[in-house]
Each structure stands twice: as structure tokens, then as C-alpha cells.
Coordinates of C-alpha atoms in Angstrom, one line a residue:
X135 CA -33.1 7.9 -80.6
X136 CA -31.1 5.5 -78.6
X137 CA -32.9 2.7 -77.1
X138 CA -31.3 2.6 -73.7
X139 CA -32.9 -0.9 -72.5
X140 CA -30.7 -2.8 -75.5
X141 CA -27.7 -0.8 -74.2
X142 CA -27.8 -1.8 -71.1
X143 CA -28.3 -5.5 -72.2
X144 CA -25.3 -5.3 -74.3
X145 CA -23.0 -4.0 -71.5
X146 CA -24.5 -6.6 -69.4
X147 CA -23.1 -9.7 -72.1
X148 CA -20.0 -7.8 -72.4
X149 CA -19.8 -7.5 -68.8
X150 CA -20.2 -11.3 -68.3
X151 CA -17.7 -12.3 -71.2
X152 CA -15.3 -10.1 -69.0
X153 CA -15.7 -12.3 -65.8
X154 CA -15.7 -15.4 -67.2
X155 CA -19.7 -15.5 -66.9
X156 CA -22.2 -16.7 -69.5
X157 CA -25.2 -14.7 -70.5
X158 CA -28.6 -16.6 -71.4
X159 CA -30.8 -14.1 -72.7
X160 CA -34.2 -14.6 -72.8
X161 CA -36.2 -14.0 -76.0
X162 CA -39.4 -13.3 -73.7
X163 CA -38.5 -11.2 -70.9
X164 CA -42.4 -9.8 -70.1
X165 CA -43.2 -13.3 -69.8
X166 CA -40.4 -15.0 -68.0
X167 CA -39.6 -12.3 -66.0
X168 CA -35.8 -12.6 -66.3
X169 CA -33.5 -10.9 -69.2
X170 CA -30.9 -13.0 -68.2
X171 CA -30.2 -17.1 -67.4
X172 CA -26.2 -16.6 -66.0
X173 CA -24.2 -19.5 -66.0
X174 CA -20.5 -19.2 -64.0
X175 CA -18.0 -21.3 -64.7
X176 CA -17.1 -24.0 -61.6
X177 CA -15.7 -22.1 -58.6
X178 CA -14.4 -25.9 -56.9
X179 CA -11.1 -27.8 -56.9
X180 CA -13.0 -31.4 -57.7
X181 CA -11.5 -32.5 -54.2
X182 CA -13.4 -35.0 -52.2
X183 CA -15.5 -32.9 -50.2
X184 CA -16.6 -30.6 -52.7
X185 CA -16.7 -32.7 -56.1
X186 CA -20.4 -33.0 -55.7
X187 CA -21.1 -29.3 -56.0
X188 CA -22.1 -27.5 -58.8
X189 CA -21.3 -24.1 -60.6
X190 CA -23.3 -21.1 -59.2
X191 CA -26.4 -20.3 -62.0
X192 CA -28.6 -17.1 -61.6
X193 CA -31.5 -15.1 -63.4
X194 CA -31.3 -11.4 -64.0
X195 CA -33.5 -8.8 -65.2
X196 CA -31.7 -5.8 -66.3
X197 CA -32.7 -2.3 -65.9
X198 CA -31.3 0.3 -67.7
X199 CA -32.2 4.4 -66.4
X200 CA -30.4 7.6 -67.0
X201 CA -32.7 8.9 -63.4
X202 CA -31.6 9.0 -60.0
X203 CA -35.0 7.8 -58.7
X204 CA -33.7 4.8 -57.2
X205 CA -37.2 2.9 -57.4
X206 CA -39.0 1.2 -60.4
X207 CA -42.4 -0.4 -60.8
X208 CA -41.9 -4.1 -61.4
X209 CA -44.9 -6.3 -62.9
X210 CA -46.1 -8.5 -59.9
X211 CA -46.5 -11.4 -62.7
X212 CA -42.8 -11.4 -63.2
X213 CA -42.4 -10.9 -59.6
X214 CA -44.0 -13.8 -58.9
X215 CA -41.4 -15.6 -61.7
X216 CA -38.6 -14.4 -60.0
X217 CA -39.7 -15.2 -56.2
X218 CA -40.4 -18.4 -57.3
X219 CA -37.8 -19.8 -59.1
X220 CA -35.6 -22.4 -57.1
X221 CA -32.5 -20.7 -58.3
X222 CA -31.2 -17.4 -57.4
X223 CA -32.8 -14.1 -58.9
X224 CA -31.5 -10.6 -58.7
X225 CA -32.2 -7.1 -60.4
X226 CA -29.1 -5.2 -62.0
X227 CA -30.5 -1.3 -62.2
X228 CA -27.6 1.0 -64.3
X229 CA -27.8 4.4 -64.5
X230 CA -26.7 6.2 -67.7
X231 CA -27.1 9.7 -66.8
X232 CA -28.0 10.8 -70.4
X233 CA -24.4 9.3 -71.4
X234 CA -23.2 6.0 -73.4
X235 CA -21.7 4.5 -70.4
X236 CA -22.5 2.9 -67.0
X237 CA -22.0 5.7 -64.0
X238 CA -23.2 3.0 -61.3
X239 CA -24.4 -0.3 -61.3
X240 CA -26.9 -1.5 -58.5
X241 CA -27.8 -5.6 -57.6
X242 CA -30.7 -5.7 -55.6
X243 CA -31.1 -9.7 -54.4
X244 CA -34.8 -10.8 -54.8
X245 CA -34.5 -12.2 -51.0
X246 CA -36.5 -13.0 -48.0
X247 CA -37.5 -9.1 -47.9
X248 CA -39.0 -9.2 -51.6
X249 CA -40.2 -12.8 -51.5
X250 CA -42.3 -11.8 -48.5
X251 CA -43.4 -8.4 -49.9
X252 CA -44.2 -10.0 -53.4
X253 CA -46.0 -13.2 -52.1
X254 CA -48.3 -11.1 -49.1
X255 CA -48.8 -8.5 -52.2
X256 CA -50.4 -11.6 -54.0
X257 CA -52.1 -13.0 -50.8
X258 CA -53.8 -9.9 -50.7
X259 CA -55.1 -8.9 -54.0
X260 CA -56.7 -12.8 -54.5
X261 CA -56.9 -15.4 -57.0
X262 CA -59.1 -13.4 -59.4
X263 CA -56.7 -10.5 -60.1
X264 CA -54.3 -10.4 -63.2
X265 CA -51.3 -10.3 -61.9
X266 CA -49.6 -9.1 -65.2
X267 CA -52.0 -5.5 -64.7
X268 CA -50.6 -5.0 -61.0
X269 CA -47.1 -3.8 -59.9
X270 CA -44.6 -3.4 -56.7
X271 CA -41.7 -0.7 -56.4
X272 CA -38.4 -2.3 -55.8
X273 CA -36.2 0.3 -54.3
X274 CA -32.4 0.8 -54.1
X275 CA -29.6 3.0 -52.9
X276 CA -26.1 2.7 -51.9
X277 CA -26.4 -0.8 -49.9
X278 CA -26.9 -2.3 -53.3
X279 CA -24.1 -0.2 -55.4
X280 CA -21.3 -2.2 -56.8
X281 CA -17.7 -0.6 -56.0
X282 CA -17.2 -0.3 -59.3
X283 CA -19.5 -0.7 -62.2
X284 CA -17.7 -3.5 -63.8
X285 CA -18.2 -7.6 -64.5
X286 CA -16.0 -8.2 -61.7
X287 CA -17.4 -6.9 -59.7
X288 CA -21.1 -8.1 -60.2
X289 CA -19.6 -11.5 -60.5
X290 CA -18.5 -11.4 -56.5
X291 CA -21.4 -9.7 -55.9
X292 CA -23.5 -12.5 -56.7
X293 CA -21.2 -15.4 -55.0
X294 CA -21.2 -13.1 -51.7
X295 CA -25.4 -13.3 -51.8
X296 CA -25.6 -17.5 -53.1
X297 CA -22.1 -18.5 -51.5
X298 CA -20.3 -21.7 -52.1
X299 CA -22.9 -24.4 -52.2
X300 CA -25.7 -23.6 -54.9
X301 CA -27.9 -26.3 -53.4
X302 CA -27.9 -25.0 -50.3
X303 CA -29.2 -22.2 -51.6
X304 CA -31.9 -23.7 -53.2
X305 CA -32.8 -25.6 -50.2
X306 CA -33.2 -22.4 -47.6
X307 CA -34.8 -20.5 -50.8
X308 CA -37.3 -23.5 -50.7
X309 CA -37.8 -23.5 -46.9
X310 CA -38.1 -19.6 -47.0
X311 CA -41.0 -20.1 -49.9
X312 CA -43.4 -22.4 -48.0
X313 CA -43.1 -20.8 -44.6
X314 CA -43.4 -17.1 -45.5
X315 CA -46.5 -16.2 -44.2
X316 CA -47.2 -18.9 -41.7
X317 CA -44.9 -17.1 -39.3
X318 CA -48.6 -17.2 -36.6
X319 CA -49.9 -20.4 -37.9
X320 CA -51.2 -22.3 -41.2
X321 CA -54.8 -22.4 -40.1
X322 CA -57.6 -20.7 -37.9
X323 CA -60.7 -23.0 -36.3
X324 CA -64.0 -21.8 -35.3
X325 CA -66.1 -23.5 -33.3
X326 CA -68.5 -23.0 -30.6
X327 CA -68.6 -24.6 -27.1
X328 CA -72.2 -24.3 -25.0
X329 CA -72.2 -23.9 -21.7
X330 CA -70.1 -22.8 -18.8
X331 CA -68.8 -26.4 -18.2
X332 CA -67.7 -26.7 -21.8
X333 CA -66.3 -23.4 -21.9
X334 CA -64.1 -24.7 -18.5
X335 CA -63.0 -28.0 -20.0
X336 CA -62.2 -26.3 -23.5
X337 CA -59.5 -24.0 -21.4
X338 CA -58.4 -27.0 -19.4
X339 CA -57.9 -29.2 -22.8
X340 CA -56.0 -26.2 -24.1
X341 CA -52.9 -26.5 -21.2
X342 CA -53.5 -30.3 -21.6
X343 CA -55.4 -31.0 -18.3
X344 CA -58.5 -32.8 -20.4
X345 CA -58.2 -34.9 -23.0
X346 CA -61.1 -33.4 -25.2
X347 CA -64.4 -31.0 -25.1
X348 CA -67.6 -31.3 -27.2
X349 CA -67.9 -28.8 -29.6
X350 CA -70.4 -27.3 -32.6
X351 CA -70.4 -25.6 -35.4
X352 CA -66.5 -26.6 -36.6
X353 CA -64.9 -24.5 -39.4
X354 CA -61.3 -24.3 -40.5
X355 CA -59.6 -22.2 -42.5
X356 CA -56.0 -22.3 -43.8
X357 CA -54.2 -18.8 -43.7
X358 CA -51.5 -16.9 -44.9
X359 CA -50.1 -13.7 -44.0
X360 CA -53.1 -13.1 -41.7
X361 CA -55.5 -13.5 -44.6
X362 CA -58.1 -16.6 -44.1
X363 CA -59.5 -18.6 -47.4
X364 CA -62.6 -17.7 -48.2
X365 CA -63.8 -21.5 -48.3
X366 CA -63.1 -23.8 -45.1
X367 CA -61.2 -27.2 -45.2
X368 CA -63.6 -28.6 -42.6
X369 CA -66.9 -27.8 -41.6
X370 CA -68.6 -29.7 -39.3
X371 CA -71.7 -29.8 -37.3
X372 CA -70.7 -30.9 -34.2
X373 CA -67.4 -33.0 -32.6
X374 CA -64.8 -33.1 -30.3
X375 CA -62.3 -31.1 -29.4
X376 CA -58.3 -32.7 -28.8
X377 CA -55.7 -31.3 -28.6
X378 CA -52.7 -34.0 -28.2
X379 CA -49.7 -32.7 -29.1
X380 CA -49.1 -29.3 -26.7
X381 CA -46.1 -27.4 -27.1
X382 CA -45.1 -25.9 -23.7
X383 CA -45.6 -22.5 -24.0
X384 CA -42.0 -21.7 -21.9
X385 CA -39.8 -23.9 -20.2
X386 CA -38.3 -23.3 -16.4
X387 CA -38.2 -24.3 -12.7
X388 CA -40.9 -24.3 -10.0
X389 CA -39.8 -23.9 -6.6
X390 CA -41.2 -25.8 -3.6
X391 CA -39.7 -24.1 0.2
X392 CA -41.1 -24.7 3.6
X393 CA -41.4 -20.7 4.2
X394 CA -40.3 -17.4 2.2
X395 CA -36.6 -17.7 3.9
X396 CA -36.1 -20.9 3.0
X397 CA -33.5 -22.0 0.4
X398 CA -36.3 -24.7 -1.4
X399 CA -35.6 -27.7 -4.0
X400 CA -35.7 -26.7 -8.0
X401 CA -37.7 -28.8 -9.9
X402 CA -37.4 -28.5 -14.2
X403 CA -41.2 -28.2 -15.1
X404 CA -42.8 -27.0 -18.5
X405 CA -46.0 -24.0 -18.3
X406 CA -48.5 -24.1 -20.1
X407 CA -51.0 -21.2 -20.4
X408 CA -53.8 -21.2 -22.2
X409 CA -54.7 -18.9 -25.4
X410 CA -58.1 -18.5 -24.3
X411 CA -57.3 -16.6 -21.1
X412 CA -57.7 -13.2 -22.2
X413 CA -61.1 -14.4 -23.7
X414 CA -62.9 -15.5 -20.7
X415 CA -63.7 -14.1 -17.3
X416 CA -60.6 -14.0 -14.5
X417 CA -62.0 -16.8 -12.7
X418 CA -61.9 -19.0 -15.7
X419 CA -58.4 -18.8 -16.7
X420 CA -55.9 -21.4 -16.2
X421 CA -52.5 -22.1 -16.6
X422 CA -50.2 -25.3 -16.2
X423 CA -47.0 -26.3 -14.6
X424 CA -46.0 -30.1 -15.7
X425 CA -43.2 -31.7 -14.3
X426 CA -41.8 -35.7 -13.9
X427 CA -43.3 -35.8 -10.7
X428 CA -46.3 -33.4 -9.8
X429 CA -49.0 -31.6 -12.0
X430 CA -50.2 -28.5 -10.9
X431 CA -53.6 -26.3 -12.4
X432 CA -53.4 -22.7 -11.3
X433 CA -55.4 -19.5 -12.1
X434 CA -52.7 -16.6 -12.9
X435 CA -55.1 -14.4 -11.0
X436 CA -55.4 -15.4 -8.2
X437 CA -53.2 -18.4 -7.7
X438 CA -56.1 -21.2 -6.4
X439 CA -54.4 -24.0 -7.6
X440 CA -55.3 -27.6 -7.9
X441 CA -52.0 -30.3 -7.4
X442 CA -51.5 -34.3 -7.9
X443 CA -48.2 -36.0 -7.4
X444 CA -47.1 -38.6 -9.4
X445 CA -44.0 -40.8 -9.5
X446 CA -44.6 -41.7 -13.3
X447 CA -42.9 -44.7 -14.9
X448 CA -39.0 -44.2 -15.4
X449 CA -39.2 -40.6 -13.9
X450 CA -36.0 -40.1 -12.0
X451 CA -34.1 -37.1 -10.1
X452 CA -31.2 -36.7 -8.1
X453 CA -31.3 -37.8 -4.8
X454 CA -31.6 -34.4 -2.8
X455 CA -33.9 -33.3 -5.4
X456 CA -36.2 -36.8 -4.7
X457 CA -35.5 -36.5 -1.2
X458 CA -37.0 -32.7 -0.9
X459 CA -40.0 -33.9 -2.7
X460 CA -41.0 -36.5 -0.8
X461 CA -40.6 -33.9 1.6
X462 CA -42.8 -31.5 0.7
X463 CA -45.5 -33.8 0.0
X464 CA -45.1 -35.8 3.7
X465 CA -45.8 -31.6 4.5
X466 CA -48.8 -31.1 2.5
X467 CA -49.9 -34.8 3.5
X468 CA -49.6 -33.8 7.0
X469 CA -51.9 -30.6 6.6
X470 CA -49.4 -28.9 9.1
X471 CA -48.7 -26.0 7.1
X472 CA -48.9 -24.2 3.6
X473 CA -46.3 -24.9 1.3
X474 CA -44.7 -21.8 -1.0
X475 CA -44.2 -22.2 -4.7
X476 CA -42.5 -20.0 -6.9
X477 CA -42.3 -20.2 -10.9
X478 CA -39.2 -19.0 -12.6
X479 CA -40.0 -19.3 -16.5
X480 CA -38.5 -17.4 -18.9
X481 CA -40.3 -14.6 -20.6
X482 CA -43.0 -14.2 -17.5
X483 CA -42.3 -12.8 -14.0
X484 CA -41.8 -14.5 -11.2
X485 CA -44.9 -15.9 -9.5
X486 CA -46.0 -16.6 -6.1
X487 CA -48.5 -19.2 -4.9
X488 CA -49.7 -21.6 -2.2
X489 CA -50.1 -25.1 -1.7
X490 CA -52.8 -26.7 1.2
X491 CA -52.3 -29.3 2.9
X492 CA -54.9 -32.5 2.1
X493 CA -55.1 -34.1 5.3
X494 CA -54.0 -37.2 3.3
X495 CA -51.7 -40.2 4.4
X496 CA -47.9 -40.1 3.4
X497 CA -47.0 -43.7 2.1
X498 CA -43.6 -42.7 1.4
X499 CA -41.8 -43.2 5.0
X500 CA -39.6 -46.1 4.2
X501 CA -38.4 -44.9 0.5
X502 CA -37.6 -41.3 2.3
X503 CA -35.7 -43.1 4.4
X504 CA -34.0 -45.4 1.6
X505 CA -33.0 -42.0 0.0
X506 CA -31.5 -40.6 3.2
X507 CA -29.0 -44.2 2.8
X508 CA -28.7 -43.5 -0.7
X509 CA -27.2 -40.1 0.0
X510 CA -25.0 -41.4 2.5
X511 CA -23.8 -44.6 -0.2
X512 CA -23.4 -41.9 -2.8
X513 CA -20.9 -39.8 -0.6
X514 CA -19.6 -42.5 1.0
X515 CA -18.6 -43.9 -3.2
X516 CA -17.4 -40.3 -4.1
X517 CA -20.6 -40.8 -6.9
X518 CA -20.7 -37.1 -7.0
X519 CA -23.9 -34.9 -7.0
X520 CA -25.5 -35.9 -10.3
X521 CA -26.8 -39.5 -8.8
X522 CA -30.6 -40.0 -9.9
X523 CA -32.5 -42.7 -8.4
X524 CA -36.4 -43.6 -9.8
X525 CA -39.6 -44.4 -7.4
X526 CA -39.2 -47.8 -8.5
X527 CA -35.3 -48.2 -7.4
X528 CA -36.3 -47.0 -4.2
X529 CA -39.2 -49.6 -4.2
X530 CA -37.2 -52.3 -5.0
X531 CA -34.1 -51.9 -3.5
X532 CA -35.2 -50.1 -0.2
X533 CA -34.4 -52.9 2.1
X534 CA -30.7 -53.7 0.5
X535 CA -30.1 -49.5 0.5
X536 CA -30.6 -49.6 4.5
X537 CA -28.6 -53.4 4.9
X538 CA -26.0 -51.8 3.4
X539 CA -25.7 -47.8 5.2
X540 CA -26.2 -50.0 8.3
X541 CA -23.5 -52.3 7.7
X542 CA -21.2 -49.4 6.8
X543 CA -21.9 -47.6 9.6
X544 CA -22.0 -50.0 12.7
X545 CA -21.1 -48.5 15.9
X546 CA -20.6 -50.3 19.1
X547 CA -20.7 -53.8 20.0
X548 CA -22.9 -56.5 18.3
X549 CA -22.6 -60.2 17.4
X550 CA -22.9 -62.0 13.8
X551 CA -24.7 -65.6 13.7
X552 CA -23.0 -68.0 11.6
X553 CA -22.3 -71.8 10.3
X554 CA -19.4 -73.3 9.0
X555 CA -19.0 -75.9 6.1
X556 CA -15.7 -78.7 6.6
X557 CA -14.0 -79.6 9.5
X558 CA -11.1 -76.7 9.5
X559 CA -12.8 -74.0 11.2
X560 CA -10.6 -73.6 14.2
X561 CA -13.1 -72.1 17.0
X562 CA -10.1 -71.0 19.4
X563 CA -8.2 -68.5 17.6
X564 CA -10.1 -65.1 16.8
X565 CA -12.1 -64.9 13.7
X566 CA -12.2 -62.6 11.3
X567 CA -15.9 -63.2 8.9
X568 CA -15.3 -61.4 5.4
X569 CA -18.5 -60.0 3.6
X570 CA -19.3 -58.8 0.2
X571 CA -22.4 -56.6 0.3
X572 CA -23.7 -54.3 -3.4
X573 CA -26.7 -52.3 -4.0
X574 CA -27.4 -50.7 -8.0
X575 CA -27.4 -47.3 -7.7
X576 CA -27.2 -44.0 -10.2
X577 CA -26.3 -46.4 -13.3
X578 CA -23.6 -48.6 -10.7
X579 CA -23.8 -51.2 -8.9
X580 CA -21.9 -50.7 -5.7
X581 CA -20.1 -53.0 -4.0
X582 CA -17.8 -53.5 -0.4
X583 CA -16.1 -56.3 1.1
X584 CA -16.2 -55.8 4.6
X585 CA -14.3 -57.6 7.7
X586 CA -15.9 -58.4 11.1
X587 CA -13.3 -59.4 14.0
X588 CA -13.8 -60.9 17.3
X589 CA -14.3 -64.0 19.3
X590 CA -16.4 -66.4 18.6
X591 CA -18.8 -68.9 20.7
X592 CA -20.4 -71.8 20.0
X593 CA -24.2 -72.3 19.8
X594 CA -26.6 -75.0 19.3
X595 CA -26.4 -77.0 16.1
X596 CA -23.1 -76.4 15.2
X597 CA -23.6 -72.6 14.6
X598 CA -21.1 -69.8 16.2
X599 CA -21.9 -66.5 17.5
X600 CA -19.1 -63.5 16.8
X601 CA -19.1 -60.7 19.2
X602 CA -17.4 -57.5 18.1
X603 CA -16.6 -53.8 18.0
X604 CA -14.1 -54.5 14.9
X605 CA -15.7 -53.6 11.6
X606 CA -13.4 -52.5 8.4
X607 CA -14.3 -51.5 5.1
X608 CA -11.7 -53.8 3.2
X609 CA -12.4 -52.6 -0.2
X610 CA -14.8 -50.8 -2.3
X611 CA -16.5 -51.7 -5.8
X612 CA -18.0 -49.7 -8.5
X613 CA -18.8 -51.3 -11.4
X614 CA -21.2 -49.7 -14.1
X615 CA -24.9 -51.4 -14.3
X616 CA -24.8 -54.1 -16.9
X617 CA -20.8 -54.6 -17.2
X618 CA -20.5 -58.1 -16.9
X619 CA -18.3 -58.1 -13.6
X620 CA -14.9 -59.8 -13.7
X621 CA -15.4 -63.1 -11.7
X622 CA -11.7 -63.9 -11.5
X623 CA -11.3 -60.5 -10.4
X624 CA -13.2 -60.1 -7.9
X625 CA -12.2 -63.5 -6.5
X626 CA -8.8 -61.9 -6.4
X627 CA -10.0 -59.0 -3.7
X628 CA -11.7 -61.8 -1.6
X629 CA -8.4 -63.9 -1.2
X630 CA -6.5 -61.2 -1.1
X631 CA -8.5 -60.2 2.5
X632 CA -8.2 -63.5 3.5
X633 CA -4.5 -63.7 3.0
X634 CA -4.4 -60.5 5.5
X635 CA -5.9 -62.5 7.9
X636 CA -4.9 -66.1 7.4
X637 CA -2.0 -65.9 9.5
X638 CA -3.6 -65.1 13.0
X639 CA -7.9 -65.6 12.8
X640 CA -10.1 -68.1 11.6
X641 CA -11.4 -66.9 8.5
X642 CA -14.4 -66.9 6.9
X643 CA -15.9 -66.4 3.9
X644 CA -19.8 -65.2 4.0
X645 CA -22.3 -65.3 1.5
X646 CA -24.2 -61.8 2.2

């Protein structure tokens, strides 16, 4: 009687001493769970960037059959062997068919499909079952056939599963290992909250509008493939609830327009909606839309919604995008009319909603004006359309932003009051003051030197009063914020004004 499982070993060697492989056999194949510890022989040139790597190494378990069932029974205790092993693992099932030689050789690669199958098997059956007394088909077919039933052959087999870098391999089989199962989560509380109140702030701290609700009767429990521990990891009688460290649940825009037809101002903004929603009663549920500049509580039902705009630290957006904000909430201030929202996230459809107006005071008049001169500077620089300004810019440099639109924009007549220094300031002759003016904006500091012409009179004390219609923009400056600026440079530009007008006005050099 020929004992088919030592023939299919010994093809197996020879087949290795054909490709250049080296066969390990095992001497305890029920235990280990592997027939066969494969060593290949280094695949790399020893160049610099890929010295470092070493030779491909595998276990195989060898089954020999003369049937065409395509499916065998495996042990789940050698399953477990093979799953867990940091190296690669495969099965090599040859059929026979009653003959001395191989007809077809199948490699079935103990991958994420089996390691999930064999490790939710275990899950399942529990800690107290012997593992060596239960089994798990492994099935194959003609996705796992070698072309040919040769070493060769099963030798590129194996390199097309593990690839070049052996411990890379090791590494994602190691990532794959502790994260099967937890695919929904490593753990599951239970608790219990008392009272409507409680039950209210427990949804709000779940989309991160509380900071924490009193709860009883805490119990946690790690799980795995949907299957909860029998024994918590915590059990408490009472605490609080937290929850610090929300993950958006989908990321988008909300959209803020004066009526439907109305184009609006995009603002990015994070949802968050909480898990309890479909657990409570309609008027309970919430949901949350977080941006940089506004916080807004809403009920997906029926869209009451509770608002509070904020300018938080370091928060910045372009300038439109500021300006239509302070916009909207000079409207909603105002109590004149409704304001529409929409929410665009991905993965939900679109949603409609209102805003009230508060009957509050705006407090924004000047900075919404110190953005509408922003604008203008930022066109007026060619600074593009990505130019972000912060609440505290605007704060700070309001007054400069409006100096400087004004003085770029003067129309008409007006007069500049002045004093001289030295005794060569000739009062006769037409004068022509020279300016410098700069204001930091979106990550610049921008700058102009600027010429006022006209005639001069004298006032009291020695001061002069220039009237004029003549304003030119000599030269404009950009420099990026925190450059040290070129003081020889910039000297140059200034002389090199004066020089234009040396030769017929009385020029002079102003400190802005």
C-alpha cells in the first residue's frame, strides 16, 4: 500500500532542490502545524538600497490527495500555528489521481481571508475548547493552481504572494494580526444615565457640546469580532462620562446665503452626529457642525438649532470668506431677517435649516470695514485670492488698513501739514512730499512710496501746508513677514524718487 502523504513530501524536497529552494522538514507536523520551514536563496544584488534585505523564508504544510474534492478539514490548533507565525504560511494540496505523479499542484496563501476565518473560528468557540479536537475547511480551485506542477513554478508562486521585502511582509502580517476583528471597535461600555437631563447632556457630550455627564452603573468590555469578554475591564458604581478626543463623523462645507437665490459664502466645518440618535426620542437628537469660526447644535429632525460665533485664537480665512461672515452675523445681529444654511457633507444629503436673528449688538463695524480695505490692498498688490487675515490682524492693524486704502485712493483736492528740519527747504518752488506707508497682510508686509505735489504755504511755527490734486503711487513693496528688509535697498527706492524730482520741487522726505 503506498503511503501517499510521504510521496507527496518527497516530490515536495525534490521540487525545492529543483528551484534552488531549501526544504526544512519538520519532525512534528501535528504539532507545529507546518511540514515544511522553506529557505530561498537571496533574490538581491547587495546594492545600496537593498543590501539590508533578506532572503524570502516560508512554512508549508503539504497535502497530498488522489480526489478532486478541492476542500480538506484542517486542525484549528495548527491553524492557529500557521495564522500566527510572523513569517509567511501557505498550503501546497497535490492531486495524484490514483497515479505516482503530480496531475496539479494548488498553493493556497494562509492570508487576510484565512487569518480572519481562523482567528473569529477561535473567538467564537472560547478559551475552554481544545483547539487540536476542532477543524475549518480550507477550500481551493483553479485561482490557486500552479501553471504547471513544477518547483518553478511554486517558487514564483510564493515571491508573487510575499514580494521583494520579507520584512515588510512581516510588518503588514503583524498589523493584519492585531486589528482583525476590531474592524467596529476594541471595546463596548455600559452604563446608565438617570434622568431626562442626563440623558440630554450624554447626547450633547457625544458630538462634543459638553464636556462630561454623570453616569452609574459603568461596565466595559473588550471585544472582538462582535463577541464581548465575558468579564469586564472596569466596573464601576458611578462616574463621569468624557469624551475628549471626537473624531468628526464626516467632513464638508456649511453654507450661510441671505435667501435661497443667493450665491452664499462656503465655510469648511466638521459634523458631528451622535450614536445615540436612533436610541432616543426625535426631539432629543442632536447633531454638530464645528467650524473656526461658529458652532452650531441642530436636531436633524427638525432643524431647531442653537448657534455661537466665535473668532477663536489664530483662526484665519480669506478675506471674502471673513468679510461674508461678519456679514451674516451683522444679519442675524440685526434680527432683520432669517438666515439660510445648507450642509454639504459627504456621505449625508443635503440639509436645509434656519438661523434667527438674536436681537444682539454687532461689534464688528470697524474690522468689516478694515476687511473691505484689505480687499482693495490685496487687488491693488496683485496678492491673489488665497489672502487670509485673523480677527486679531484686523484688531490690530484696522486703523493702518484704512490710512493706507485712503491714501491710495485720494480723490480731489486736500492739503498735507508739515515741518521741515535745516535751512534748505526752498518754500518758492513747488514741492513734492515723498511717503512710505506698509501694512502686514496675508504673510507680507506691504509697502508704497507715494508722492504728493503742489504748492506750499507757510503757517505758524515754522510749519507748511501743501495743497494738492497730485498724488502718485511711486513704487510698490512686498516683502514676506519676517524677511529682514534690505535697508540699503530700500534707501535706494527713496532717493531714487527724489532724484525724479530734485531738479524742479522742493523735496521732502516724510516719516509716515
Amino acid at each position: 500500500m503506498r503511503d501517499l502523504g510521504r510521496l507527496g513530501e518527497s516530490i515536495f524536497s525534490a521540487w525545492c532542490a529543483d528551484a534552488g529552494l531549501i526544504p526544512n522538514d519538520s519532525s512534528a507536523a501535528d504539532v507545529t502545524g507546518w511540514d515544511f520551514y522553506v529557505e530561498f536563496p537571496f533574490s538581491s544584488s547587495g546594492g545600496p538600497m537593498d543590501l539590508h534585505r533578506g532572503p524570502c523564508e516560508c512554512k508549508v504544510q503539504v497535502k497530498s490527495t488522489d480526489k478532486r474534492k478541492r476542500s480538506l478539514a484542517i486542525k484549528l490548533s495548527n491553524l492557529r500555528r500557521l495564522v500566527t507565525a510572523p513569517m509567511p504560511a501557505f498550503f501546497l494540496f497535490l492531486e495524484f489521481d490514483g497515479g505516482s505523479g503530480v496531475e496539479r499542484a494548488y498553493l493556497v496563501h494562509v492570508g487576510e481571508d484565512i487569518i480572519s476565518r481562523v482567528l473569529k473560528r477561535i473567538r467564537e468557540l472560547g478559551e475552554r475548547v481544545a483547539l487540536n479536537k476542532k477543524t475549518m475547511t480550507i477550500s481551493y480551485g483553479e485561482a490557486e493552481q500552479l501553471p504547471v506542477a513544477s518547483g518553478n513554478a511554486l517558487r514564483e508562486k510564493i515571491v508573487e504572494y510575499v514580494g521583494e521585502d520579507l520584512a515588510k511582509y512581516v510588518s503588514d502580517k503583524s498589523d493584519l494580526l492585531s486589528s482583525a476583528g476590531f474592524e467596529d471597535g476594541c471595546a463596548q461600555m455600559r452604563f446608565t444615565t438617570e434622568g431626562a437631563q442626563n440623558l440630554q447632556d450624554l447626547i450633547d457630550v457625544s458630538i462634543g457640546a459638553k464636556e462630561s455627564v454623570p453616569v452609574s452603573s459603568v461596565k466595559g468590555f473588550y471585544r472582538r469580532f462582535g463577541i464581548e469578554d465575558e468579564n469586564p475591564f472596569l466596573s464601576l458604581k458611578d462616574g463621569r462620562m468624557e469624551m475628549p478626543s471626537l473624531s468628526p463623523t464626516a467632513v464638508g462645507v456649511i453654507r450661510f446665503k441671505e435667501d435661497v437665490f443667493s450665491v452664499g459664502a462656503d465655510f469648511p466645518a466638521r459634523l458631528y452626529v451622535s450614536p445615540f440618535n436612533s436610541s432616543v426620542p426625535r426631539e432629543m437628537a442632536r447633531m454638530r457642525v464645528e467650524s473656526d469660526f461658529f458652532d452650531i447644535c441642530l436636531n436633524p429632525y427638525t432643524s431647531a438649532a442653537v448657534y455661537n460665533f466665535s473668532f477663536g485664537a489664530g483662526a484665519s480665512a480669506g478675506l471674502k470668506q471673513f468679510r461674508d461672515l461678519l456679514i451674516f452675523v451683522g444679519l442675524i445681529a440685526s434680527a432683520r431677517k432669517k438666515l439660510n444654511c445648507e450642509l454639504e457633507f459627504e456621505g449625508y444629503p443635503l440639509l436645509e435649516f434656519t438661523l434667527k436673528g438674536s436681537k444682539g449688538e454687532f461689534v464688528y463695524e470697524k474690522e468689516l470695514e478694515a476687511l473691505e480695505c484689505a480687499m482693495r490692498l490685496a487687488s491693488f498688490f496683485d496678492l491673489g485670492s488665497d489672502v487670509k487675515i485673523s480677527l486679531e490682524e484686523l484688531v490690530k492693524y484696522a486703523d493702518v488698513l484704512h490710512y493706507m486704502d485712503r491714501a491710495l485712493n485720494l480723490k480731489g483736492a486736500f492739503r498735507v501739514e508739515f515741518g521741515v528740519e535745516g535751512d534748505d527747504f526752498d518754500s518758492s518752488m513747488p514741492v513734492a512730499c515723498v511717503v512710505m506707508i506698509s501694512v502686514p497682510l496675508g504673510g507680507n508686509v506691504l509697502g508704497a512710496i507715494i508722492s504728493v505735489k503742489g504748492n506750499v504755504l507757510e503757517s505758524e511755527g515754522g510749519r507748511y501746508t501743501l495743497l494738492s490734486t497730485d498724488v502718485e503711487v511711486e513704487k510698490k513693496l512686498v516683502t514676506p513677514t519676517g524677511r529682514d528688509i534690505q535697508k540699503d535697498a530700500l534707501r535706494g527706492v527713496l532717493d531714487s524718487v527724489a532724484e525724479k524730482y530734485s531738479s524742479t520741487f522742493s523735496v521732502v522726505m516724510m516719516e509716515a
